[in-house]
Short mmCIF file of C-alpha atoms in Angstrom, two decimals:
data_model
loop_
_atom_site.label_atom_id
_atom_site.label_comp_id
_atom_site.label_asym_id
_atom_site.label_seq_id
_atom_site.Cartn_x
_atom_site.Cartn_y
_atom_site.Cartn_z
CA MET A 1 0.00 0.00 0.00
CA ILE A 2 2.79 2.38 0.95
CA ILE A 3 4.62 1.50 -2.26
CA ALA A 4 1.48 2.19 -4.33
CA VAL A 5 0.90 5.58 -2.71
CA SER A 6 4.55 6.50 -3.18
CA PHE A 7 4.34 5.57 -6.84
CA VAL A 8 1.27 7.75 -7.36
CA VAL A 9 2.99 10.71 -5.67
CA TRP A 10 6.14 10.14 -7.73
CA ALA A 11 4.14 9.82 -10.95
CA GLY A 12 2.27 13.04 -10.21
CA SER A 13 5.48 14.88 -9.43
CA PHE A 14 7.11 13.51 -12.59
CA TYR A 15 4.13 14.65 -14.69
CA PHE A 16 4.44 18.21 -13.41
CA ASP A 17 8.20 18.15 -13.93
CA ILE A 18 7.93 17.29 -17.62
CA THR A 19 4.90 19.44 -18.47
CA LYS A 20 4.01 23.12 -18.33
CA THR A 21 0.78 25.12 -18.11
CA VAL A 22 -0.39 26.84 -21.29
CA PRO A 23 -3.47 28.93 -22.10
CA LYS A 24 -6.54 27.13 -23.38
CA PHE A 25 -9.42 28.54 -25.43
CA GLY A 26 -12.74 29.02 -23.67
CA GLY A 27 -14.33 30.43 -20.53
CA GLN A 28 -15.54 33.92 -19.76
CA TYR A 29 -14.43 37.01 -17.90
CA ILE A 30 -16.92 39.30 -16.15
CA GLU A 31 -15.87 42.84 -15.22
CA GLY A 32 -17.72 45.45 -13.21
CA ILE A 33 -17.57 49.12 -14.21
CA VAL A 34 -19.02 52.24 -12.59
CA GLY A 35 -21.15 54.12 -15.12
CA GLN A 36 -23.30 53.44 -18.17
CA PRO A 37 -22.44 52.95 -21.85
CA LEU A 38 -24.04 55.42 -24.25
CA TYR A 39 -21.67 55.87 -27.19
CA VAL A 40 -19.55 52.78 -27.85
CA ASN A 41 -18.00 54.68 -30.71
CA PRO A 42 -14.28 55.56 -30.77
CA LEU A 43 -14.93 59.05 -32.17
CA ILE A 44 -17.21 60.17 -29.35
CA SER A 45 -16.50 57.79 -26.44
CA GLN A 46 -13.93 60.00 -24.68
CA THR A 47 -16.24 61.45 -22.02
CA SER A 48 -17.24 58.06 -20.57
CA GLU A 49 -14.94 55.36 -19.21
CA ALA A 50 -17.61 52.71 -19.83
CA ASP A 51 -17.79 53.71 -23.50
CA SER A 52 -14.02 54.00 -23.84
CA ASP A 53 -13.44 50.58 -22.27
CA LEU A 54 -15.84 48.84 -24.64
CA ALA A 55 -14.60 50.73 -27.69
CA GLN A 56 -11.03 49.74 -26.82
CA ILE A 57 -11.88 46.04 -27.13
CA ILE A 58 -14.32 46.20 -30.05
CA PHE A 59 -12.44 48.55 -32.41
CA SER A 60 -8.92 48.61 -33.86
CA GLY A 61 -6.83 51.62 -34.83
CA LEU A 62 -3.99 52.10 -37.26
CA PHE A 63 -1.73 52.01 -34.22
CA LYS A 64 -2.06 50.89 -30.60
CA TYR A 65 -0.09 51.01 -27.35
CA ASP A 66 2.04 48.14 -26.08
CA LYS A 67 2.39 47.08 -22.44
CA SER A 68 4.95 49.83 -21.78
CA GLY A 69 2.84 52.64 -23.24
CA ASN A 70 4.75 52.84 -26.54
CA VAL A 71 2.98 53.25 -29.89
CA VAL A 72 3.18 50.19 -32.16
CA PRO A 73 1.39 49.24 -35.43
CA ASP A 74 -2.06 47.64 -35.25
CA LEU A 75 -4.04 47.80 -38.52
CA ALA A 76 -0.93 49.34 -40.05
CA GLN A 77 1.29 46.74 -41.69
CA ASP A 78 4.12 49.24 -42.04
CA PHE A 79 4.61 52.97 -42.54
CA THR A 80 7.08 55.56 -43.77
CA ILE A 81 7.74 59.15 -42.71
CA SER A 82 9.02 61.62 -45.29
CA GLU A 83 12.41 63.27 -44.94
CA ASP A 84 10.82 66.56 -43.87
CA GLN A 85 8.82 64.63 -41.21
CA LYS A 86 5.51 66.00 -42.52
CA THR A 87 4.09 63.09 -44.54
CA TYR A 88 3.06 59.74 -43.07
CA THR A 89 2.27 56.97 -45.57
CA ILE A 90 0.68 53.84 -44.12
CA ASN A 91 0.15 50.40 -45.64
CA LEU A 92 -2.75 48.46 -44.16
CA LYS A 93 -2.75 44.81 -43.15
CA LYS A 94 -4.42 42.53 -45.66
CA ASN A 95 -7.40 40.25 -45.02
CA VAL A 96 -8.76 42.23 -42.04
CA LEU A 97 -12.49 41.71 -41.54
CA TRP A 98 -15.21 43.67 -39.81
CA HIS A 99 -17.29 41.77 -37.27
CA ASP A 100 -20.08 41.48 -39.86
CA GLY A 101 -17.71 39.72 -42.27
CA GLU A 102 -17.09 42.63 -44.63
CA PRO A 103 -13.44 43.38 -45.52
CA LEU A 104 -11.77 46.41 -43.91
CA ALA A 105 -10.27 48.67 -46.58
CA VAL A 106 -8.49 51.98 -46.94
CA ASP A 107 -11.87 53.62 -47.69
CA ASP A 108 -12.92 52.86 -44.10
CA VAL A 109 -9.83 54.60 -42.74
CA PHE A 110 -10.31 57.64 -44.97
CA PHE A 111 -14.00 57.81 -44.02
CA THR A 112 -13.20 57.63 -40.28
CA TYR A 113 -10.74 60.52 -40.39
CA SER A 114 -13.06 62.56 -42.62
CA VAL A 115 -15.82 62.21 -40.01
CA LEU A 116 -13.38 62.98 -37.21
CA GLN A 117 -12.28 66.21 -38.92
CA ASP A 118 -15.80 67.37 -39.79
CA PRO A 119 -17.00 69.82 -37.09
CA ALA A 120 -20.60 68.74 -37.74
CA TYR A 121 -19.88 65.40 -36.03
CA LYS A 122 -18.51 67.10 -32.89
CA SER A 123 -15.76 64.58 -32.14
CA PRO A 124 -13.61 65.58 -29.14
CA LEU A 125 -10.62 64.28 -31.13
CA ARG A 126 -10.98 66.84 -33.92
CA GLN A 127 -8.48 69.32 -32.48
CA GLY A 128 -5.64 66.81 -32.86
CA PHE A 129 -6.20 66.77 -36.63
CA GLN A 130 -6.52 70.46 -37.41
CA GLY A 131 -4.26 71.32 -40.31
CA VAL A 132 -3.81 67.64 -41.24
CA ASP A 133 -4.65 66.63 -44.82
CA VAL A 134 -5.80 63.02 -45.21
CA SER A 135 -5.86 61.24 -48.58
CA ILE A 136 -5.75 57.82 -50.21
CA GLY A 137 -2.37 57.30 -51.87
CA GLU A 138 -0.92 54.84 -54.34
CA ASN A 139 -1.38 51.10 -53.73
CA GLN A 140 -4.28 51.72 -51.34
CA THR A 141 -2.20 53.50 -48.72
CA ILE A 142 -3.55 56.13 -46.36
CA VAL A 143 -1.53 59.36 -46.36
CA PHE A 144 -1.41 62.10 -43.71
CA ASN A 145 0.18 65.45 -44.58
CA LEU A 146 1.03 67.75 -41.67
CA LYS A 147 1.74 71.48 -41.87
CA SER A 148 4.73 71.02 -39.58
CA PRO A 149 6.50 68.03 -37.98
CA TYR A 150 4.92 66.67 -34.81
CA VAL A 151 6.61 63.89 -32.82
CA GLY A 152 3.41 62.75 -31.12
CA PHE A 153 1.38 62.29 -34.31
CA LEU A 154 1.36 58.48 -34.15
CA ASP A 155 -0.40 58.73 -30.77
CA ASN A 156 -3.26 60.46 -32.60
CA LEU A 157 -3.54 57.47 -34.95
CA THR A 158 -4.53 55.05 -32.17
CA VAL A 159 -8.20 56.03 -32.59
CA GLY A 160 -10.49 53.16 -33.60
CA ILE A 161 -11.59 52.89 -37.24
CA LEU A 162 -15.31 52.90 -38.16
CA PRO A 163 -16.86 50.76 -40.94
CA LYS A 164 -17.87 53.06 -43.78
CA HIS A 165 -20.63 50.73 -45.02
CA ILE A 166 -22.38 51.03 -41.63
CA TRP A 167 -21.97 54.75 -40.97
CA GLU A 168 -21.80 56.53 -44.34
CA ASN A 169 -25.56 57.14 -44.61
CA ILE A 170 -25.99 58.45 -41.07
CA ALA A 171 -26.26 62.25 -40.99
CA PRO A 172 -24.03 64.23 -38.60
CA GLU A 173 -26.98 65.37 -36.49
CA LYS A 174 -27.96 61.71 -35.95
CA PHE A 175 -24.43 60.43 -35.38
CA ALA A 176 -24.64 60.39 -31.57
CA LEU A 177 -28.16 58.92 -31.65
CA ALA A 178 -27.47 56.07 -34.07
CA GLU A 179 -28.31 52.55 -32.90
CA TYR A 180 -24.80 51.39 -33.84
CA ASN A 181 -23.44 53.27 -30.85
CA LEU A 182 -24.93 50.48 -28.73
CA HIS A 183 -24.74 47.75 -31.40
CA PRO A 184 -21.16 48.47 -32.48
CA ILE A 185 -19.41 46.74 -35.37
CA GLY A 186 -15.64 46.92 -35.21
CA SER A 187 -12.60 44.87 -36.16
CA GLY A 188 -11.08 44.23 -32.73
CA PRO A 189 -10.60 40.96 -30.83
CA PHE A 190 -14.13 40.95 -29.38
CA ALA A 191 -17.44 41.56 -31.14
CA PHE A 192 -20.69 42.87 -29.70
CA SER A 193 -23.11 40.10 -28.74
CA ASP A 194 -25.97 41.64 -26.73
CA PHE A 195 -26.92 43.81 -23.78
CA GLN A 196 -29.56 43.64 -21.06
CA LYS A 197 -31.57 46.57 -19.69
CA ASP A 198 -33.65 47.00 -16.55
CA SER A 199 -37.23 48.31 -16.49
CA ASN A 200 -35.95 51.91 -16.40
CA GLY A 201 -33.86 51.48 -19.53
CA ASN A 202 -30.52 51.33 -17.73
CA ILE A 203 -28.03 48.92 -19.28
CA LEU A 204 -27.16 46.20 -16.77
CA THR A 205 -24.81 44.05 -18.83
CA PHE A 206 -22.96 44.29 -22.14
CA THR A 207 -21.68 41.02 -23.61
CA LEU A 208 -18.92 40.50 -26.16
CA ALA A 209 -17.82 37.33 -27.94
CA ALA A 210 -14.36 36.46 -29.22
CA PHE A 211 -14.16 37.29 -32.95
CA LYS A 212 -13.04 34.08 -34.64
CA ASN A 213 -11.63 35.95 -37.66
CA TYR A 214 -9.59 38.49 -35.71
CA TYR A 215 -6.49 39.27 -37.78
CA ASP A 216 -4.11 38.67 -34.88
CA GLY A 217 -5.62 35.32 -33.94
CA LYS A 218 -8.76 34.44 -32.00
CA ALA A 219 -8.75 35.53 -28.34
CA TYR A 220 -8.39 32.82 -25.70
CA ILE A 221 -11.41 33.94 -23.68
CA SER A 222 -14.69 33.07 -25.41
CA LYS A 223 -16.92 35.67 -23.78
CA MET A 224 -16.45 38.96 -21.95
CA THR A 225 -19.34 40.44 -20.00
CA PHE A 226 -19.40 43.91 -18.48
CA ASN A 227 -21.77 44.67 -15.59
CA PHE A 228 -22.52 48.29 -14.72
CA TYR A 229 -22.90 49.79 -11.25
CA PRO A 230 -23.84 53.24 -9.90
CA ASP A 231 -20.83 53.66 -7.58
CA ASP A 232 -17.67 52.10 -6.17
CA THR A 233 -19.40 50.76 -3.06
CA THR A 234 -21.93 48.76 -5.06
CA LEU A 235 -19.22 47.49 -7.39
CA ILE A 236 -16.98 46.33 -4.54
CA ALA A 237 -19.93 44.51 -2.96
CA ALA A 238 -20.55 42.73 -6.27
CA TYR A 239 -16.89 41.72 -6.46
CA ASN A 240 -16.95 40.38 -2.91
CA LYS A 241 -20.02 38.30 -3.80
CA LYS A 242 -18.13 37.03 -6.88
CA GLU A 243 -20.73 38.45 -9.26
CA VAL A 244 -17.80 39.86 -11.22
CA MET A 245 -14.20 38.68 -11.69
CA GLY A 246 -12.67 42.13 -11.92
CA MET A 247 -13.29 45.82 -11.29
CA GLY A 248 -12.49 48.49 -13.85
CA SER A 249 -10.63 50.34 -11.11
CA ILE A 250 -10.66 50.84 -7.36
CA PRO A 251 -9.63 53.88 -5.28
CA PRO A 252 -6.64 53.22 -2.97
CA GLU A 253 -8.72 53.81 0.15
CA ASN A 254 -11.15 51.06 -0.88
CA VAL A 255 -8.60 48.28 -1.40
CA LYS A 256 -9.07 47.28 2.25
CA ASP A 257 -12.74 46.52 1.47
CA ILE A 258 -11.84 43.59 -0.79
CA LYS A 259 -12.67 40.45 1.21
CA ASN A 260 -11.29 37.72 -1.03
CA VAL A 261 -7.75 39.12 -0.92
CA LYS A 262 -5.96 35.79 -1.37
CA SER A 263 -7.77 35.10 -4.64
CA THR A 264 -7.31 38.65 -5.97
CA ASN A 265 -4.50 40.05 -8.07
CA LEU A 266 -4.19 43.82 -7.62
CA HIS A 267 -2.55 45.16 -10.77
CA GLU A 268 -0.70 48.41 -10.04
CA LEU A 269 -0.47 50.18 -13.39
CA VAL A 270 1.47 53.39 -13.91
CA ILE A 271 -0.66 56.07 -15.54
CA PRO A 272 0.88 59.48 -16.42
CA ARG A 273 -1.36 61.73 -14.37
CA TYR A 274 0.48 64.03 -12.00
CA PHE A 275 -0.90 66.03 -9.10
CA SER A 276 0.66 69.34 -8.24
CA VAL A 277 0.21 72.65 -6.48
CA PHE A 278 0.31 75.27 -9.24
CA LEU A 279 1.66 78.58 -7.93
CA ASN A 280 0.18 81.75 -9.41
CA GLN A 281 2.86 84.40 -8.97
CA THR A 282 0.78 87.07 -10.72
CA LYS A 283 -1.96 86.75 -8.09
CA SER A 284 0.13 86.17 -4.95
CA LEU A 285 3.01 88.52 -4.12
CA VAL A 286 4.18 86.07 -1.45
CA LEU A 287 4.54 83.25 -3.98
CA ALA A 288 6.41 85.57 -6.35
CA ASN A 289 9.38 85.32 -3.94
CA ASP A 290 11.85 82.72 -5.21
CA GLU A 291 12.95 81.67 -1.73
CA VAL A 292 9.33 81.02 -0.68
CA ARG A 293 8.63 78.72 -3.61
CA LEU A 294 11.91 76.86 -3.09
CA ALA A 295 11.19 76.44 0.63
CA LEU A 296 7.67 75.18 -0.03
CA ASN A 297 9.06 72.65 -2.49
CA MET A 298 11.71 71.39 -0.04
CA SER A 299 9.33 71.12 2.90
CA VAL A 300 6.74 68.84 1.28
CA ASP A 301 6.86 65.28 2.57
CA ARG A 302 5.62 63.46 -0.52
CA LYS A 303 6.12 60.04 1.02
CA GLN A 304 3.84 60.95 3.91
CA ILE A 305 1.12 62.01 1.47
CA ILE A 306 1.44 58.76 -0.49
CA GLU A 307 1.52 56.51 2.57
CA THR A 308 -1.22 58.36 4.47
CA LEU A 309 -3.70 59.22 1.73
CA LEU A 310 -2.89 56.79 -1.11
CA HIS A 311 -2.04 53.85 1.16
CA GLY A 312 1.27 53.53 -0.64
CA GLU A 313 -0.31 53.31 -4.10
CA GLY A 314 1.63 56.07 -5.82
CA ALA A 315 5.06 57.50 -6.60
CA PRO A 316 6.61 60.83 -5.54
CA LEU A 317 7.26 63.31 -8.36
CA SER A 318 9.31 66.47 -8.70
CA SER A 319 8.24 67.34 -12.25
CA PRO A 320 5.67 66.16 -14.82
CA PHE A 321 8.11 63.35 -15.71
CA PHE A 322 7.63 59.83 -14.39
CA PRO A 323 10.59 57.44 -13.96
CA GLN A 324 9.13 55.31 -16.78
CA MET A 325 9.45 58.17 -19.28
CA LYS A 326 12.37 58.69 -21.62
CA GLY A 327 14.17 61.87 -20.62
CA TYR A 328 13.40 61.48 -16.91
CA ASP A 329 16.17 63.03 -14.78
CA GLU A 330 16.66 61.28 -11.46
CA SER A 331 19.10 63.97 -10.29
CA LYS A 332 16.34 66.60 -10.23
CA GLN A 333 14.14 64.74 -7.77
CA ILE A 334 13.59 66.79 -4.63
CA GLN A 335 14.12 65.36 -1.14
CA THR A 336 12.24 66.59 1.93
CA ASP A 337 14.49 68.88 3.96
CA MET A 338 12.69 70.97 6.58
CA GLU A 339 15.95 72.28 8.02
CA ALA A 340 17.15 73.60 4.66
CA ALA A 341 13.72 75.10 3.94
CA ASN A 342 13.68 77.00 7.24
CA LYS A 343 17.26 78.15 6.73
CA LYS A 344 16.45 79.50 3.25
CA LEU A 345 13.55 81.54 4.64
CA ASP A 346 15.67 82.78 7.57
CA GLU A 347 18.41 83.97 5.23
CA ALA A 348 15.86 85.77 3.03
CA GLY A 349 14.57 87.77 6.00
CA TRP A 350 11.35 85.90 6.71
CA VAL A 351 11.15 86.09 10.51
CA LEU A 352 9.07 83.61 12.48
CA ASP A 353 6.46 85.21 14.76
CA THR A 354 6.45 82.66 17.58
CA ASN A 355 3.09 83.85 18.87
CA GLU A 356 1.30 83.18 15.60
CA ASN A 357 3.74 80.55 14.29
CA VAL A 358 3.87 82.32 10.94
CA ARG A 359 6.72 84.12 9.19
CA LYS A 360 6.73 87.77 8.23
CA LYS A 361 9.00 89.94 6.14
CA GLY A 362 8.40 93.55 7.00
CA THR A 363 4.65 94.01 6.72
CA THR A 364 4.17 90.95 4.50
CA THR A 365 2.91 87.72 6.06
CA LEU A 366 3.87 84.36 4.55
CA GLU A 367 0.24 83.51 3.87
CA PHE A 368 -1.62 82.33 0.77
CA GLU A 369 -4.78 80.55 -0.31
CA LEU A 370 -4.81 76.99 -1.67
CA VAL A 371 -7.90 76.04 -3.69
CA THR A 372 -8.86 72.54 -4.76
CA THR A 373 -11.87 70.33 -5.48
CA ASP A 374 -14.12 68.53 -3.02
CA TRP A 375 -12.76 65.19 -4.28
CA PRO A 376 -11.76 63.57 -0.93
CA GLU A 377 -8.20 62.73 -2.01
CA LEU A 378 -7.37 66.30 -3.01
CA ASN A 379 -9.24 67.81 -0.06
CA GLN A 380 -7.21 65.64 2.33
CA THR A 381 -3.97 66.35 0.46
CA ALA A 382 -4.58 70.10 0.75
CA ASN A 383 -5.03 69.87 4.50
CA LEU A 384 -1.95 67.68 4.92
CA LEU A 385 0.06 70.24 2.92
CA LYS A 386 -1.28 72.94 5.22
CA GLU A 387 0.14 71.01 8.19
CA GLN A 388 3.50 70.40 6.50
CA TRP A 389 3.94 73.99 5.39
CA ALA A 390 3.03 75.27 8.87
CA LYS A 391 6.32 73.68 9.99
CA VAL A 392 8.24 76.27 7.98
CA GLY A 393 6.04 79.14 9.13
CA ALA A 394 3.68 79.35 6.16
CA LYS A 395 0.00 79.99 6.78
CA VAL A 396 -2.16 78.22 4.19
CA ASN A 397 -5.89 78.89 3.86
CA VAL A 398 -7.52 75.90 2.19
CA LYS A 399 -10.61 76.53 0.07
CA VAL A 400 -12.53 73.45 -1.12
CA LEU A 401 -14.89 73.87 -4.08
CA SER A 402 -17.09 71.78 -6.34
CA VAL A 403 -15.46 70.82 -9.63
CA SER A 404 -17.83 73.03 -11.64
CA ASP A 405 -17.26 76.06 -9.37
CA LEU A 406 -13.49 75.54 -9.47
CA GLN A 407 -13.43 75.21 -13.26
CA GLN A 408 -15.71 78.15 -14.04
CA ASN A 409 -14.77 80.71 -11.41
CA TYR A 410 -11.15 79.95 -10.61
CA ILE A 411 -9.30 77.89 -13.23
CA LYS A 412 -10.91 79.59 -16.21
CA THR A 413 -10.15 83.04 -14.81
CA ARG A 414 -6.89 82.03 -13.03
CA GLU A 415 -8.29 83.54 -9.83
CA TYR A 416 -6.23 81.68 -7.24
CA ASP A 417 -3.01 82.08 -5.29
CA SER A 418 -2.30 78.38 -5.62
CA LEU A 419 -4.23 75.45 -7.04
CA LEU A 420 -4.05 71.76 -6.14
CA PHE A 421 -5.04 69.87 -9.27
CA GLY A 422 -4.06 67.04 -11.61
CA GLN A 423 -3.07 66.89 -15.27
CA ALA A 424 -3.07 63.90 -17.63
CA ILE A 425 -0.29 63.49 -20.17
CA SER A 426 1.21 60.49 -22.01
CA PHE A 427 4.41 58.46 -21.79
CA ASN A 428 5.55 60.35 -24.88
CA PRO A 429 4.69 63.70 -23.32
CA ASP A 430 3.74 66.83 -25.21
CA LEU A 431 3.86 69.47 -22.48
CA TYR A 432 3.25 72.47 -24.74
CA SER A 433 -0.39 72.97 -23.68
CA PHE A 434 0.55 72.72 -20.00
CA TRP A 435 3.73 74.80 -19.71
CA HIS A 436 4.23 77.05 -22.77
CA SER A 437 3.72 80.76 -22.07
CA SER A 438 1.18 81.04 -24.92
CA GLN A 439 -1.10 78.76 -22.88
CA LYS A 440 -1.33 80.96 -19.77
CA ARG A 441 -4.92 81.94 -20.39
CA ASP A 442 -8.00 79.79 -20.86
CA PRO A 443 -8.43 77.48 -22.76
CA GLY A 444 -4.70 76.92 -22.27
CA LEU A 445 -3.65 74.64 -19.42
CA ASN A 446 -0.62 76.53 -18.12
CA LEU A 447 -2.11 76.73 -14.63
CA SER A 448 0.99 78.33 -13.07
CA LEU A 449 1.05 81.06 -15.75
CA PHE A 450 4.66 79.97 -16.25
CA ASP A 451 6.59 82.25 -18.61
CA ASN A 452 10.16 81.30 -19.47
CA LYS A 453 11.67 81.87 -22.92
CA GLU A 454 14.17 79.03 -22.65
CA ALA A 455 11.43 76.63 -21.56
CA ASP A 456 9.21 77.83 -24.42
CA GLY A 457 11.98 77.09 -26.90
CA ILE A 458 12.47 73.59 -25.51
CA LEU A 459 8.74 72.81 -25.61
CA GLU A 460 8.56 73.99 -29.21
CA ASN A 461 11.63 72.00 -30.26
CA VAL A 462 10.68 68.67 -28.68
CA ARG A 463 7.40 68.67 -30.61
CA GLN A 464 9.35 68.50 -33.87
CA GLU A 465 12.65 66.84 -32.94
CA MET A 466 12.61 63.23 -34.16
CA ASP A 467 16.02 62.34 -32.69
CA GLU A 468 15.15 60.68 -29.41
CA ASN A 469 18.52 61.41 -27.81
CA VAL A 470 18.21 65.12 -28.55
CA ARG A 471 14.64 65.16 -27.20
CA ASN A 472 15.72 63.40 -24.01
CA GLU A 473 18.44 65.98 -23.39
CA ASP A 474 15.94 68.79 -24.00
CA PHE A 475 13.52 67.19 -21.54
CA LYS A 476 16.28 67.10 -18.91
CA LYS A 477 16.97 70.81 -19.50
CA PHE A 478 13.27 71.51 -19.03
CA GLN A 479 13.25 69.60 -15.73
CA SER A 480 16.26 71.63 -14.62
CA ILE A 481 14.40 74.88 -15.36
CA LEU A 482 11.37 73.69 -13.38
CA ALA A 483 13.62 72.73 -10.45
CA ASP A 484 15.22 76.18 -10.44
CA GLU A 485 12.09 78.27 -11.04
CA VAL A 486 9.55 76.18 -9.05
CA PRO A 487 6.41 77.35 -10.86
CA ALA A 488 4.65 74.44 -9.17
CA VAL A 489 5.18 72.01 -6.32
CA PHE A 490 4.85 68.60 -7.91
CA LEU A 491 3.54 65.95 -5.53
CA TYR A 492 2.80 62.47 -6.84
CA GLY A 493 1.52 60.17 -9.53
CA ARG A 494 -1.24 57.82 -8.43
CA TYR A 495 -1.21 54.18 -9.54
CA TYR A 496 -4.17 52.91 -11.52
CA LEU A 497 -5.43 49.96 -9.47
CA PHE A 498 -7.07 47.13 -11.41
CA PRO A 499 -8.23 44.23 -9.20
CA THR A 500 -9.02 40.89 -10.85
CA SER A 501 -9.65 37.33 -9.79
CA ALA A 502 -6.51 35.19 -9.69
CA ALA A 503 -8.34 32.93 -12.16
CA LEU A 504 -7.73 35.54 -14.86
CA GLN A 505 -4.21 35.26 -16.27
CA GLY A 506 -2.18 36.83 -19.06
CA ILE A 507 -2.57 40.50 -18.08
CA ASP A 508 0.55 42.16 -19.39
CA ALA A 509 -0.02 45.92 -19.09
CA GLN A 510 2.49 47.93 -17.05
CA ASN A 511 2.33 51.56 -18.21
CA ILE A 512 -1.01 52.81 -19.52
CA ASN A 513 -1.70 56.19 -21.11
CA ASN A 514 -5.37 56.04 -20.12
CA PRO A 515 -7.63 53.65 -18.16
CA GLN A 516 -8.84 51.69 -21.20
CA GLN A 517 -5.25 50.74 -21.98
CA ARG A 518 -5.47 48.15 -19.20
CA PHE A 519 -6.93 45.99 -21.99
CA VAL A 520 -3.59 45.93 -23.83
CA GLY A 521 -3.17 42.37 -25.12
CA VAL A 522 -6.71 41.39 -24.03
CA ASP A 523 -6.74 38.72 -26.76
CA LYS A 524 -3.97 36.95 -24.81
CA TRP A 525 -5.83 36.94 -21.49
CA PHE A 526 -7.07 33.51 -20.42
CA VAL A 527 -9.05 31.73 -17.71
CA LYS A 528 -8.60 28.13 -18.83
CA THR A 529 -5.35 26.16 -19.01
CA SER A 530 -4.01 22.78 -20.01
CA ARG A 531 -0.66 21.06 -19.56
CA VAL A 532 1.69 20.12 -22.39
CA LEU A 533 5.15 18.59 -22.54
CA LYS A 534 7.97 21.07 -21.98
#
């Protein structure tokens, strides 16, 4: 008996030694998302994460992002860029099919970009194609002619392509109302199957099926279902009851609410959104003092903010650049140094009034207002900054506002001493809109009203410079200028948290330019496995 049992154990061990686990076709994945789909259409889906998520899986673009956030070909077989860097000529992959079986052709691509550029269709993406001429070239290529070189142009070509035969007879005024926005036909790895509504017309579930004729090979998972919830609390409850296998995202403070921790994989994805205190030197005379801005920058304990408010789910930043970006300069990262901050203020004549615990220089008090939104994370960050800056004798008056009030009455008019806010960029950053002096006024996004001729020149050059080494050196110069001038106190980048059941395997994303990029390589995700010989 003992010999028999030993043999069985040995045989089992031997089997596992000579075999390996591989993905197997089949099974389903169910994800919960907060929100409702309305426009599963890549040209108008940008205002809704539910729409953007579904469009990401259903549609394909000329290009896409890889797991590191780099642009790589998708529907494009190959491409060339002219010597003057203004003309992009793209060859399409052959034998690509739409989900209804029709072939995808260059006419579909031309149609999509014609719609995108037409103001009557009101696509939020239109601005990225102003001044771009699109045409069909020789040998069924698609050709883009730019007025001037632009390094980030390939990022613009990641937008999903629409089927001309479905959309060409739909008038612009009916574009957003068309039934195909909820019965989408794309060319991506998963095709629309059906959706379920409740008695009030709210969509409860949206089901996709693996497209067997997908040009990059059929996806491993047979079916993907998306369930929709009104808020994070309801979604987390559904995950804990195993109604869903994953959540589109989860705030750091809610991670503790996941009950089935051992069977959950929490994917920490880096997303290039930075949070910063933008200092308005034209509004605040106190903040116009160089030594004050430098001292504020040195006295921020970024690690405390991340550990206390983000529960460790973030990274400290000293500029808009993340460590994962090319051109990132580690040497310019600021370290907390309260002693040096206090010394700098002492030497500049800011005397601490021990009765009020605030510094003064002549008749000027080191006091300013910090405005932010009522989003709990930013509200709490503002109050923690108030505590930290009090240690160097700065009095900070925190004003918390609704997003709409902040946007309309403060950001739009630049009516603030300082502003705690976030900005979203990409891993191939174009910082022109955020830091060039021409963008100081609305609708520009230069929230610090930063005005530096050398910085302007760098931001203009890196938009057109195709030599990556030259661009990286320019980016380092820009970081050096920010470190010297301190137009803003950069705080942190928050991880994008994507919890899934451990049963789901194959997730490969690391750096994502936007939330829907968590579906990078979704056709290689799997829930079923088998064993084969090594």
